[in-house]
mmCIF file of C-alpha atoms in Angstrom:
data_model
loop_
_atom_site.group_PDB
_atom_site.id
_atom_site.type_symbol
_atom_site.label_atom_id
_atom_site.label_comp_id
_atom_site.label_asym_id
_atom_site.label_seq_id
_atom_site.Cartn_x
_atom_site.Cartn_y
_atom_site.Cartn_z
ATOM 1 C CA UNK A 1 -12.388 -118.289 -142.230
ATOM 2 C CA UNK A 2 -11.883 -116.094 -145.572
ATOM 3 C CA UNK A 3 -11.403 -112.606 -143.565
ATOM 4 C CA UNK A 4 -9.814 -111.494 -140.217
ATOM 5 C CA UNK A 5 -12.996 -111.207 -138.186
ATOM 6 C CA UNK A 6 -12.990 -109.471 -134.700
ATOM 7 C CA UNK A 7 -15.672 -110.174 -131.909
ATOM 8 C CA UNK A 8 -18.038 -109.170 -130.075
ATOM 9 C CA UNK A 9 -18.736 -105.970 -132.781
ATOM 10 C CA UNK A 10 -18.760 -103.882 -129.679
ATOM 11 C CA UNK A 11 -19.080 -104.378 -125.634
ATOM 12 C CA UNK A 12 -19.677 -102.280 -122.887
ATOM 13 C CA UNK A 13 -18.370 -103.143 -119.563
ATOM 14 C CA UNK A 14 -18.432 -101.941 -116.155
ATOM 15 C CA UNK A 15 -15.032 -99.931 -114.321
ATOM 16 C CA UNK A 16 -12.792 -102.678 -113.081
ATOM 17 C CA UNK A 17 -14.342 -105.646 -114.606
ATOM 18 C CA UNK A 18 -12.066 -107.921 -116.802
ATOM 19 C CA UNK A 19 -12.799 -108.439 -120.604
ATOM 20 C CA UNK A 20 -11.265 -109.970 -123.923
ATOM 21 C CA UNK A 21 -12.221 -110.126 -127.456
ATOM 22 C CA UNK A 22 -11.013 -112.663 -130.121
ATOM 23 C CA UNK A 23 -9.350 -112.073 -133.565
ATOM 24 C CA UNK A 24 -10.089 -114.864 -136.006
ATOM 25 C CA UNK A 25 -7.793 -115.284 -139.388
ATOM 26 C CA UNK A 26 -7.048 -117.308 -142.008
ATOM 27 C CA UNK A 27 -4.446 -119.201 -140.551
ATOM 28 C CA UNK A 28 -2.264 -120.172 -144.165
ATOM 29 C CA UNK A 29 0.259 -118.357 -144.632
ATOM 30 C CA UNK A 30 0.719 -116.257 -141.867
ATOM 31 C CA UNK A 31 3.110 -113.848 -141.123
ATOM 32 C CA UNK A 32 2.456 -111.523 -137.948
ATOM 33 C CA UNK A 33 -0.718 -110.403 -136.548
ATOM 34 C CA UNK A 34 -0.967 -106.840 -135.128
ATOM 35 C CA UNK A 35 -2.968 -105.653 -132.234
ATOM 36 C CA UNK A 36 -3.804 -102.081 -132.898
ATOM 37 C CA UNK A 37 -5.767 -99.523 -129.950
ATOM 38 C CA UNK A 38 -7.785 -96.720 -131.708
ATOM 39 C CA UNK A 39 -9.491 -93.693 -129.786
ATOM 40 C CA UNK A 40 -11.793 -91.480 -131.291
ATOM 41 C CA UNK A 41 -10.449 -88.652 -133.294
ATOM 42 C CA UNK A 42 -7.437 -90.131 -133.029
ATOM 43 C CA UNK A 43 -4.928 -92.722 -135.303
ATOM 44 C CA UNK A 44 -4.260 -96.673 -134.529
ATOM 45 C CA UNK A 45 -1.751 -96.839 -132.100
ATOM 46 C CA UNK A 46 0.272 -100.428 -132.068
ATOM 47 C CA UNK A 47 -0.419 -102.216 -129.183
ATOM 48 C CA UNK A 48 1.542 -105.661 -129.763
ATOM 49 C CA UNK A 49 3.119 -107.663 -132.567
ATOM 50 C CA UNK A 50 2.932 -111.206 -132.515
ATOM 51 C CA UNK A 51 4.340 -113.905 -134.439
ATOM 52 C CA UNK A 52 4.750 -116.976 -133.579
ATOM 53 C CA UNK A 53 2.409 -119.717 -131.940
ATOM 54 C CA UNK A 54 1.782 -119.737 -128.762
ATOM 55 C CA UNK A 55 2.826 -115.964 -128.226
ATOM 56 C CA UNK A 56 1.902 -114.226 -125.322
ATOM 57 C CA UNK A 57 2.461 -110.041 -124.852
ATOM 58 C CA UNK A 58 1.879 -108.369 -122.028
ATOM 59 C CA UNK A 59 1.597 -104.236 -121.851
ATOM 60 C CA UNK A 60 0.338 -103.339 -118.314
ATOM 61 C CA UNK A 61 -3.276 -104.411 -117.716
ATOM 62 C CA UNK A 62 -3.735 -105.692 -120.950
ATOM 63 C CA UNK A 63 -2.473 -108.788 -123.136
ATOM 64 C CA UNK A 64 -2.577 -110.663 -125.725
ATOM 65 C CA UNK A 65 -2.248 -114.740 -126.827
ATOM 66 C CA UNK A 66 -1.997 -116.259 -130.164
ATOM 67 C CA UNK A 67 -2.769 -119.731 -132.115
ATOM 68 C CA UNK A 68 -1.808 -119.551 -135.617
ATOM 69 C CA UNK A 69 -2.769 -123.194 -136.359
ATOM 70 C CA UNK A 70 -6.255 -122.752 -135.440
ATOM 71 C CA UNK A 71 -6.278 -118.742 -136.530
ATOM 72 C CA UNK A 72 -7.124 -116.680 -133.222
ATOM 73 C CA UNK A 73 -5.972 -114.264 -130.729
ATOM 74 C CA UNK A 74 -7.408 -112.911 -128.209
ATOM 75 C CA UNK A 75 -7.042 -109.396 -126.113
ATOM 76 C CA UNK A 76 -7.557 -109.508 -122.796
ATOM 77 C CA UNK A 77 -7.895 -105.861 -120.219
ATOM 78 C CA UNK A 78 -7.551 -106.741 -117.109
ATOM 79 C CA UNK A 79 -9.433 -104.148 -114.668
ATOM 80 C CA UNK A 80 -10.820 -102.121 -117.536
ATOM 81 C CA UNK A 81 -10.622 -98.589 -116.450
ATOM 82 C CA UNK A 82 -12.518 -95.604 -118.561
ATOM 83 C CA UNK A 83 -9.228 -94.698 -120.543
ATOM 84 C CA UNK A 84 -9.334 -98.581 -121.770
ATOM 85 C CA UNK A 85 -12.487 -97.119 -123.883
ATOM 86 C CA UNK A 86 -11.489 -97.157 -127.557
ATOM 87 C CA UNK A 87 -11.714 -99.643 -130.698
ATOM 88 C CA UNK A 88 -9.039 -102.166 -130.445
ATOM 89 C CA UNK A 89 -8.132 -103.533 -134.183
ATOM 90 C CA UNK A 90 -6.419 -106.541 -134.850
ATOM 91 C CA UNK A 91 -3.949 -106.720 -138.640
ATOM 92 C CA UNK A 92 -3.075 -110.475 -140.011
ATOM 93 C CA UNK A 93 -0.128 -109.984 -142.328
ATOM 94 C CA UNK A 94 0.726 -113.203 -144.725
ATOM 95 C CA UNK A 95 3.925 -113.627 -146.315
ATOM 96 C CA UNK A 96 4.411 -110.653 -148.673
ATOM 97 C CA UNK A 97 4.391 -107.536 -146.342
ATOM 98 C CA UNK A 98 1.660 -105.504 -148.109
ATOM 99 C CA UNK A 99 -0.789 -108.257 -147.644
ATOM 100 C CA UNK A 100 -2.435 -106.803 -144.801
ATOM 101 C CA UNK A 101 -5.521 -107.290 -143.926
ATOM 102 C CA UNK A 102 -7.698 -105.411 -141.018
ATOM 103 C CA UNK A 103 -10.730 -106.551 -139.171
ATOM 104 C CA UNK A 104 -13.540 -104.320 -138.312
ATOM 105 C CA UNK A 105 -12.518 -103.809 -134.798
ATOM 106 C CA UNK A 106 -13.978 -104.415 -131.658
ATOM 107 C CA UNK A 107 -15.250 -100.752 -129.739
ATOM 108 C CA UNK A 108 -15.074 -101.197 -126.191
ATOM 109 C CA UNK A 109 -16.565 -98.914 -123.704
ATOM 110 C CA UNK A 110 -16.087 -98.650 -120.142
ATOM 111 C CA UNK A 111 -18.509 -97.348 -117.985
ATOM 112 C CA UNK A 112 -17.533 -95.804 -114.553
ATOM 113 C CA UNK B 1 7.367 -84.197 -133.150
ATOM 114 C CA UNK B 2 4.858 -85.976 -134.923
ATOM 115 C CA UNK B 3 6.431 -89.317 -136.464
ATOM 116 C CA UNK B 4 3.675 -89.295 -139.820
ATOM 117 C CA UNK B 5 2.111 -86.715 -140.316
ATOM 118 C CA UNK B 6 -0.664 -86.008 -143.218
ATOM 119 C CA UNK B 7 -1.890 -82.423 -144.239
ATOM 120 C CA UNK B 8 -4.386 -81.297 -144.694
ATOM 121 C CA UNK B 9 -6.669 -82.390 -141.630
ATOM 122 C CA UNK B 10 -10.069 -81.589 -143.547
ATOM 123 C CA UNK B 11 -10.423 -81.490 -146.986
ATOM 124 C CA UNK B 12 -14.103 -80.338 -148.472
ATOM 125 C CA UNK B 13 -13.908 -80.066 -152.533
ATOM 126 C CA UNK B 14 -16.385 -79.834 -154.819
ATOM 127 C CA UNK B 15 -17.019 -83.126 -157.362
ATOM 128 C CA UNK B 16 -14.988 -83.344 -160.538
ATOM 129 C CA UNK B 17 -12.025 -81.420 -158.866
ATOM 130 C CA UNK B 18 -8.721 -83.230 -158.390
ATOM 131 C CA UNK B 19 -6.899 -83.094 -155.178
ATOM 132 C CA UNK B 20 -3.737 -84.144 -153.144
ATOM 133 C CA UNK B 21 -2.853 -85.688 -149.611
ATOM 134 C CA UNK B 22 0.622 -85.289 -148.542
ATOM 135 C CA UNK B 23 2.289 -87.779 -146.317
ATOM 136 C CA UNK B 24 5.651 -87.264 -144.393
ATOM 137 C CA UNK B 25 7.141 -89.582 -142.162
ATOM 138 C CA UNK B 26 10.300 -89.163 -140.150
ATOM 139 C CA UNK B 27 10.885 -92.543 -138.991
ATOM 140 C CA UNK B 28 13.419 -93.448 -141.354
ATOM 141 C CA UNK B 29 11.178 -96.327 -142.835
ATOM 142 C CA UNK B 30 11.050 -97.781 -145.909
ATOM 143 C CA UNK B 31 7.153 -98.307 -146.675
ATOM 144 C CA UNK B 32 4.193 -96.590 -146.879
ATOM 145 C CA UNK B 33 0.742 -97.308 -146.929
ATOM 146 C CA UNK B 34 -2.435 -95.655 -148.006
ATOM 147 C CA UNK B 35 -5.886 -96.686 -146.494
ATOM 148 C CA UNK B 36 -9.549 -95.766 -146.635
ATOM 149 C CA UNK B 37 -11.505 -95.802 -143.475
ATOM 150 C CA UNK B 38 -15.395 -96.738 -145.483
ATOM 151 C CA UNK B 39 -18.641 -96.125 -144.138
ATOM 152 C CA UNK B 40 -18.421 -98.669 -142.164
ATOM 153 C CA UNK B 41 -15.903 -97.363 -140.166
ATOM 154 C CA UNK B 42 -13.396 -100.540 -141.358
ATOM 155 C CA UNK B 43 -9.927 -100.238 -142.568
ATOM 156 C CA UNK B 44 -8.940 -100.967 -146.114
ATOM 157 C CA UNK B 45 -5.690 -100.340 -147.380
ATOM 158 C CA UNK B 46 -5.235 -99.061 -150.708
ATOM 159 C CA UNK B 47 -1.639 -98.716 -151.852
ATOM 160 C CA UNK B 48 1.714 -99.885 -150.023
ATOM 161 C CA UNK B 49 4.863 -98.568 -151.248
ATOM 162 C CA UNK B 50 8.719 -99.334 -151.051
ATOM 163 C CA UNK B 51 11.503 -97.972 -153.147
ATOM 164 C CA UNK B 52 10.963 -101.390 -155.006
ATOM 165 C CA UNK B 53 7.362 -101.836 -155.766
ATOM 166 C CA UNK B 54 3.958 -100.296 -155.653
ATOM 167 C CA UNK B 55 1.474 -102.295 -154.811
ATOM 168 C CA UNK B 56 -2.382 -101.626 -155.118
ATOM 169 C CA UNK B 57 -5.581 -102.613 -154.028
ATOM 170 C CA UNK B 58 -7.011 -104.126 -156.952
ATOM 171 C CA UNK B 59 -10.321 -102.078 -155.615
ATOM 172 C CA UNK B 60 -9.135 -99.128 -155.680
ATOM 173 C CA UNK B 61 -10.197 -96.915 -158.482
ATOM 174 C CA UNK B 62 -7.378 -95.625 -161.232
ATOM 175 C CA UNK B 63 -8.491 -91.918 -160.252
ATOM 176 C CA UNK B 64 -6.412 -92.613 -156.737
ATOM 177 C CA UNK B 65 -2.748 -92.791 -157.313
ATOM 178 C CA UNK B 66 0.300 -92.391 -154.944
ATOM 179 C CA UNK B 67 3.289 -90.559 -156.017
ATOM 180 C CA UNK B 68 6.912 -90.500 -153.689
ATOM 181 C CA UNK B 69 9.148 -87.776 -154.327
ATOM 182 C CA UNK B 70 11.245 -89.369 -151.749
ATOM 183 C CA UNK B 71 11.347 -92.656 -148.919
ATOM 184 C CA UNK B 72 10.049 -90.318 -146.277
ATOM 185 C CA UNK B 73 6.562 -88.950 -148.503
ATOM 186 C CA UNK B 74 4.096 -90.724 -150.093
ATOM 187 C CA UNK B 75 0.905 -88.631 -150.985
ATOM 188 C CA UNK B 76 -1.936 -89.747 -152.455
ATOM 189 C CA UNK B 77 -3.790 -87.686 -155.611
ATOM 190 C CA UNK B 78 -7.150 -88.300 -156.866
ATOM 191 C CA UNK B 79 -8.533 -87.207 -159.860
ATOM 192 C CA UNK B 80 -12.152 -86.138 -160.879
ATOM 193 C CA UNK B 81 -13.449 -86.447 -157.403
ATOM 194 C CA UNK B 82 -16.780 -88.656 -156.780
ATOM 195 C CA UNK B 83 -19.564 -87.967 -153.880
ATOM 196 C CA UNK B 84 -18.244 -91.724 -153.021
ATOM 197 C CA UNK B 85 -14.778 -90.697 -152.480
ATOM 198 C CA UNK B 86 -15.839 -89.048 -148.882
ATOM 199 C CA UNK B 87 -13.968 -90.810 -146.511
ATOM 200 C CA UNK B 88 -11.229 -90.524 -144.220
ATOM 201 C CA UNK B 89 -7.812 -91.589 -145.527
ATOM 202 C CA UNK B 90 -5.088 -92.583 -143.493
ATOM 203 C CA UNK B 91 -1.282 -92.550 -144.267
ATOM 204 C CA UNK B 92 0.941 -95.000 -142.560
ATOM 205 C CA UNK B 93 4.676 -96.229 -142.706
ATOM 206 C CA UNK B 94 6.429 -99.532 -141.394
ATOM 207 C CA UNK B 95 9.778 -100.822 -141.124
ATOM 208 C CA UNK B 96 10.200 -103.944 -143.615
ATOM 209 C CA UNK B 97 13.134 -106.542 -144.108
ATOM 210 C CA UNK B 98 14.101 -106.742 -140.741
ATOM 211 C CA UNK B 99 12.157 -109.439 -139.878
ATOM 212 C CA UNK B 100 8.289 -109.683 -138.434
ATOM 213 C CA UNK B 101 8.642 -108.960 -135.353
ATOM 214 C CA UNK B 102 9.382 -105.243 -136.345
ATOM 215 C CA UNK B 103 6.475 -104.631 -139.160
ATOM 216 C CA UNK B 104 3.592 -102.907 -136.646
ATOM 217 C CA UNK B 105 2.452 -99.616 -138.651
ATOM 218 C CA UNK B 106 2.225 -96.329 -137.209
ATOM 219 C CA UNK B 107 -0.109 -94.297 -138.889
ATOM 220 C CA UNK B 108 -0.887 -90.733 -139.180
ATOM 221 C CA UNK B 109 -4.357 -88.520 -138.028
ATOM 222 C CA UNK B 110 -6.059 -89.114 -141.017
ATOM 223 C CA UNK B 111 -7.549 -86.323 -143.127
ATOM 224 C CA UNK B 112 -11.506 -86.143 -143.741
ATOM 225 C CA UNK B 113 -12.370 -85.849 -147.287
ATOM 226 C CA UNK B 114 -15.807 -84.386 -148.176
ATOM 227 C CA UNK B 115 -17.026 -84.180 -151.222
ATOM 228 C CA UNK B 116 -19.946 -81.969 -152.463
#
């Protein structure tokens, strides 16, 4: 993997159903990988930092896992609820803070 | 009491006009970033700034350059605006050197850029 891919590109899922979406990096180097929530109209808003292996955040329904050796982490929203709707971006920093690189975000909508 | 906050909102100039983005943040951090939402809606950063060292997106044209009058602004002027410059820019700070468990962004609304 070259670039910090996100998948699926976008998913729509039904009120209270469970869902998660995957963040693939380039696993050299690493640093810290950001999990970013982003509404319409509206700026990223940090959702979790991670940084070592084997990481796991939790923020109410929704959390988060990590494996740098392999280069993933995946997002998981427990009993989406309509508010959940939004793009959620993940950020793989590499040694060197400005080295930041986005993917293109997974937009999640959640149907009531 | 908005922690970064970019002015103006909208921008609409004409092509061949330069213009400015200011930046502010009150967070008491010690970078700031610069990044272009494209077409396709994806994030690419730009610039990232310290009071050490600038550090640009190799991508990013010469017209577009960053200038800090101070840790808490970093705004962003472009000269001799292009039709390809529309785009929403967003302005963003972080917290370095205290380890990377502290580096998350936090970014400001943005400001829409049209050019005609």
């Amino acid at each position: 993997i070259l670039n910090v891919e996100q998948s699926p590109q976008s998913l729509h899922v039904q009120e209270g159903d469970s869902t998660n979406f995957t963040c693939s990096f380039p696993s050299s180097n690493f640093y810290a990988l950001h999990w970013y929530r982003w509404e319409t109209a509206k700026s990223p808003e940090a959702l979790f930092v991670m940084t070592l292996n084997g990481d796991e955040k939790k923020k109410g329904r929704i959390s988060a896992t990590l494996n740098t050796k392999e280069g993933y982490s995946y997002l998981y929203i427990k009993g989406s609820q309509p508010e959940d709707s939004a793009t959620y971006l993940c950020a793989r920093l590499i040694w060197g803070y400005q080295k930041v690189t986005f993917g293109t975000g997974t937009k999640l909508q959640v149907i009531p | 009491d908005t922690a970064v906050s970019q002015t103006p909102k909208y921008l609409v100039t004409q092509m061949g006009n330069d213009k400015s983005i200011k930046c502010e943040q009150n967070l008491g951090h010690d970078t700031m970033y610069w990044y272009k939402q494209d077409s396709k809606k994806f994030l690419k950063i730009m610039f990232s700034y310290n009071n050490k060292e600038l550090i640009i997106n190799e991508t990013v044209p010469n017209r577009f350059s960053p200038k800090s009058p101070d840790k808490a602004h970093l705004n962003l002027h472009i000269n001799s605006l292009e039709l390809g410059d529309s785009a929403v820019y967003f302005c963003a700070s972080s917290q370095e050197g205290q380890g990377a468990k502290n580096t998350e962004a936090f970014f400001g609304q943005g400001t829409r850029l049209t050019v005609v």
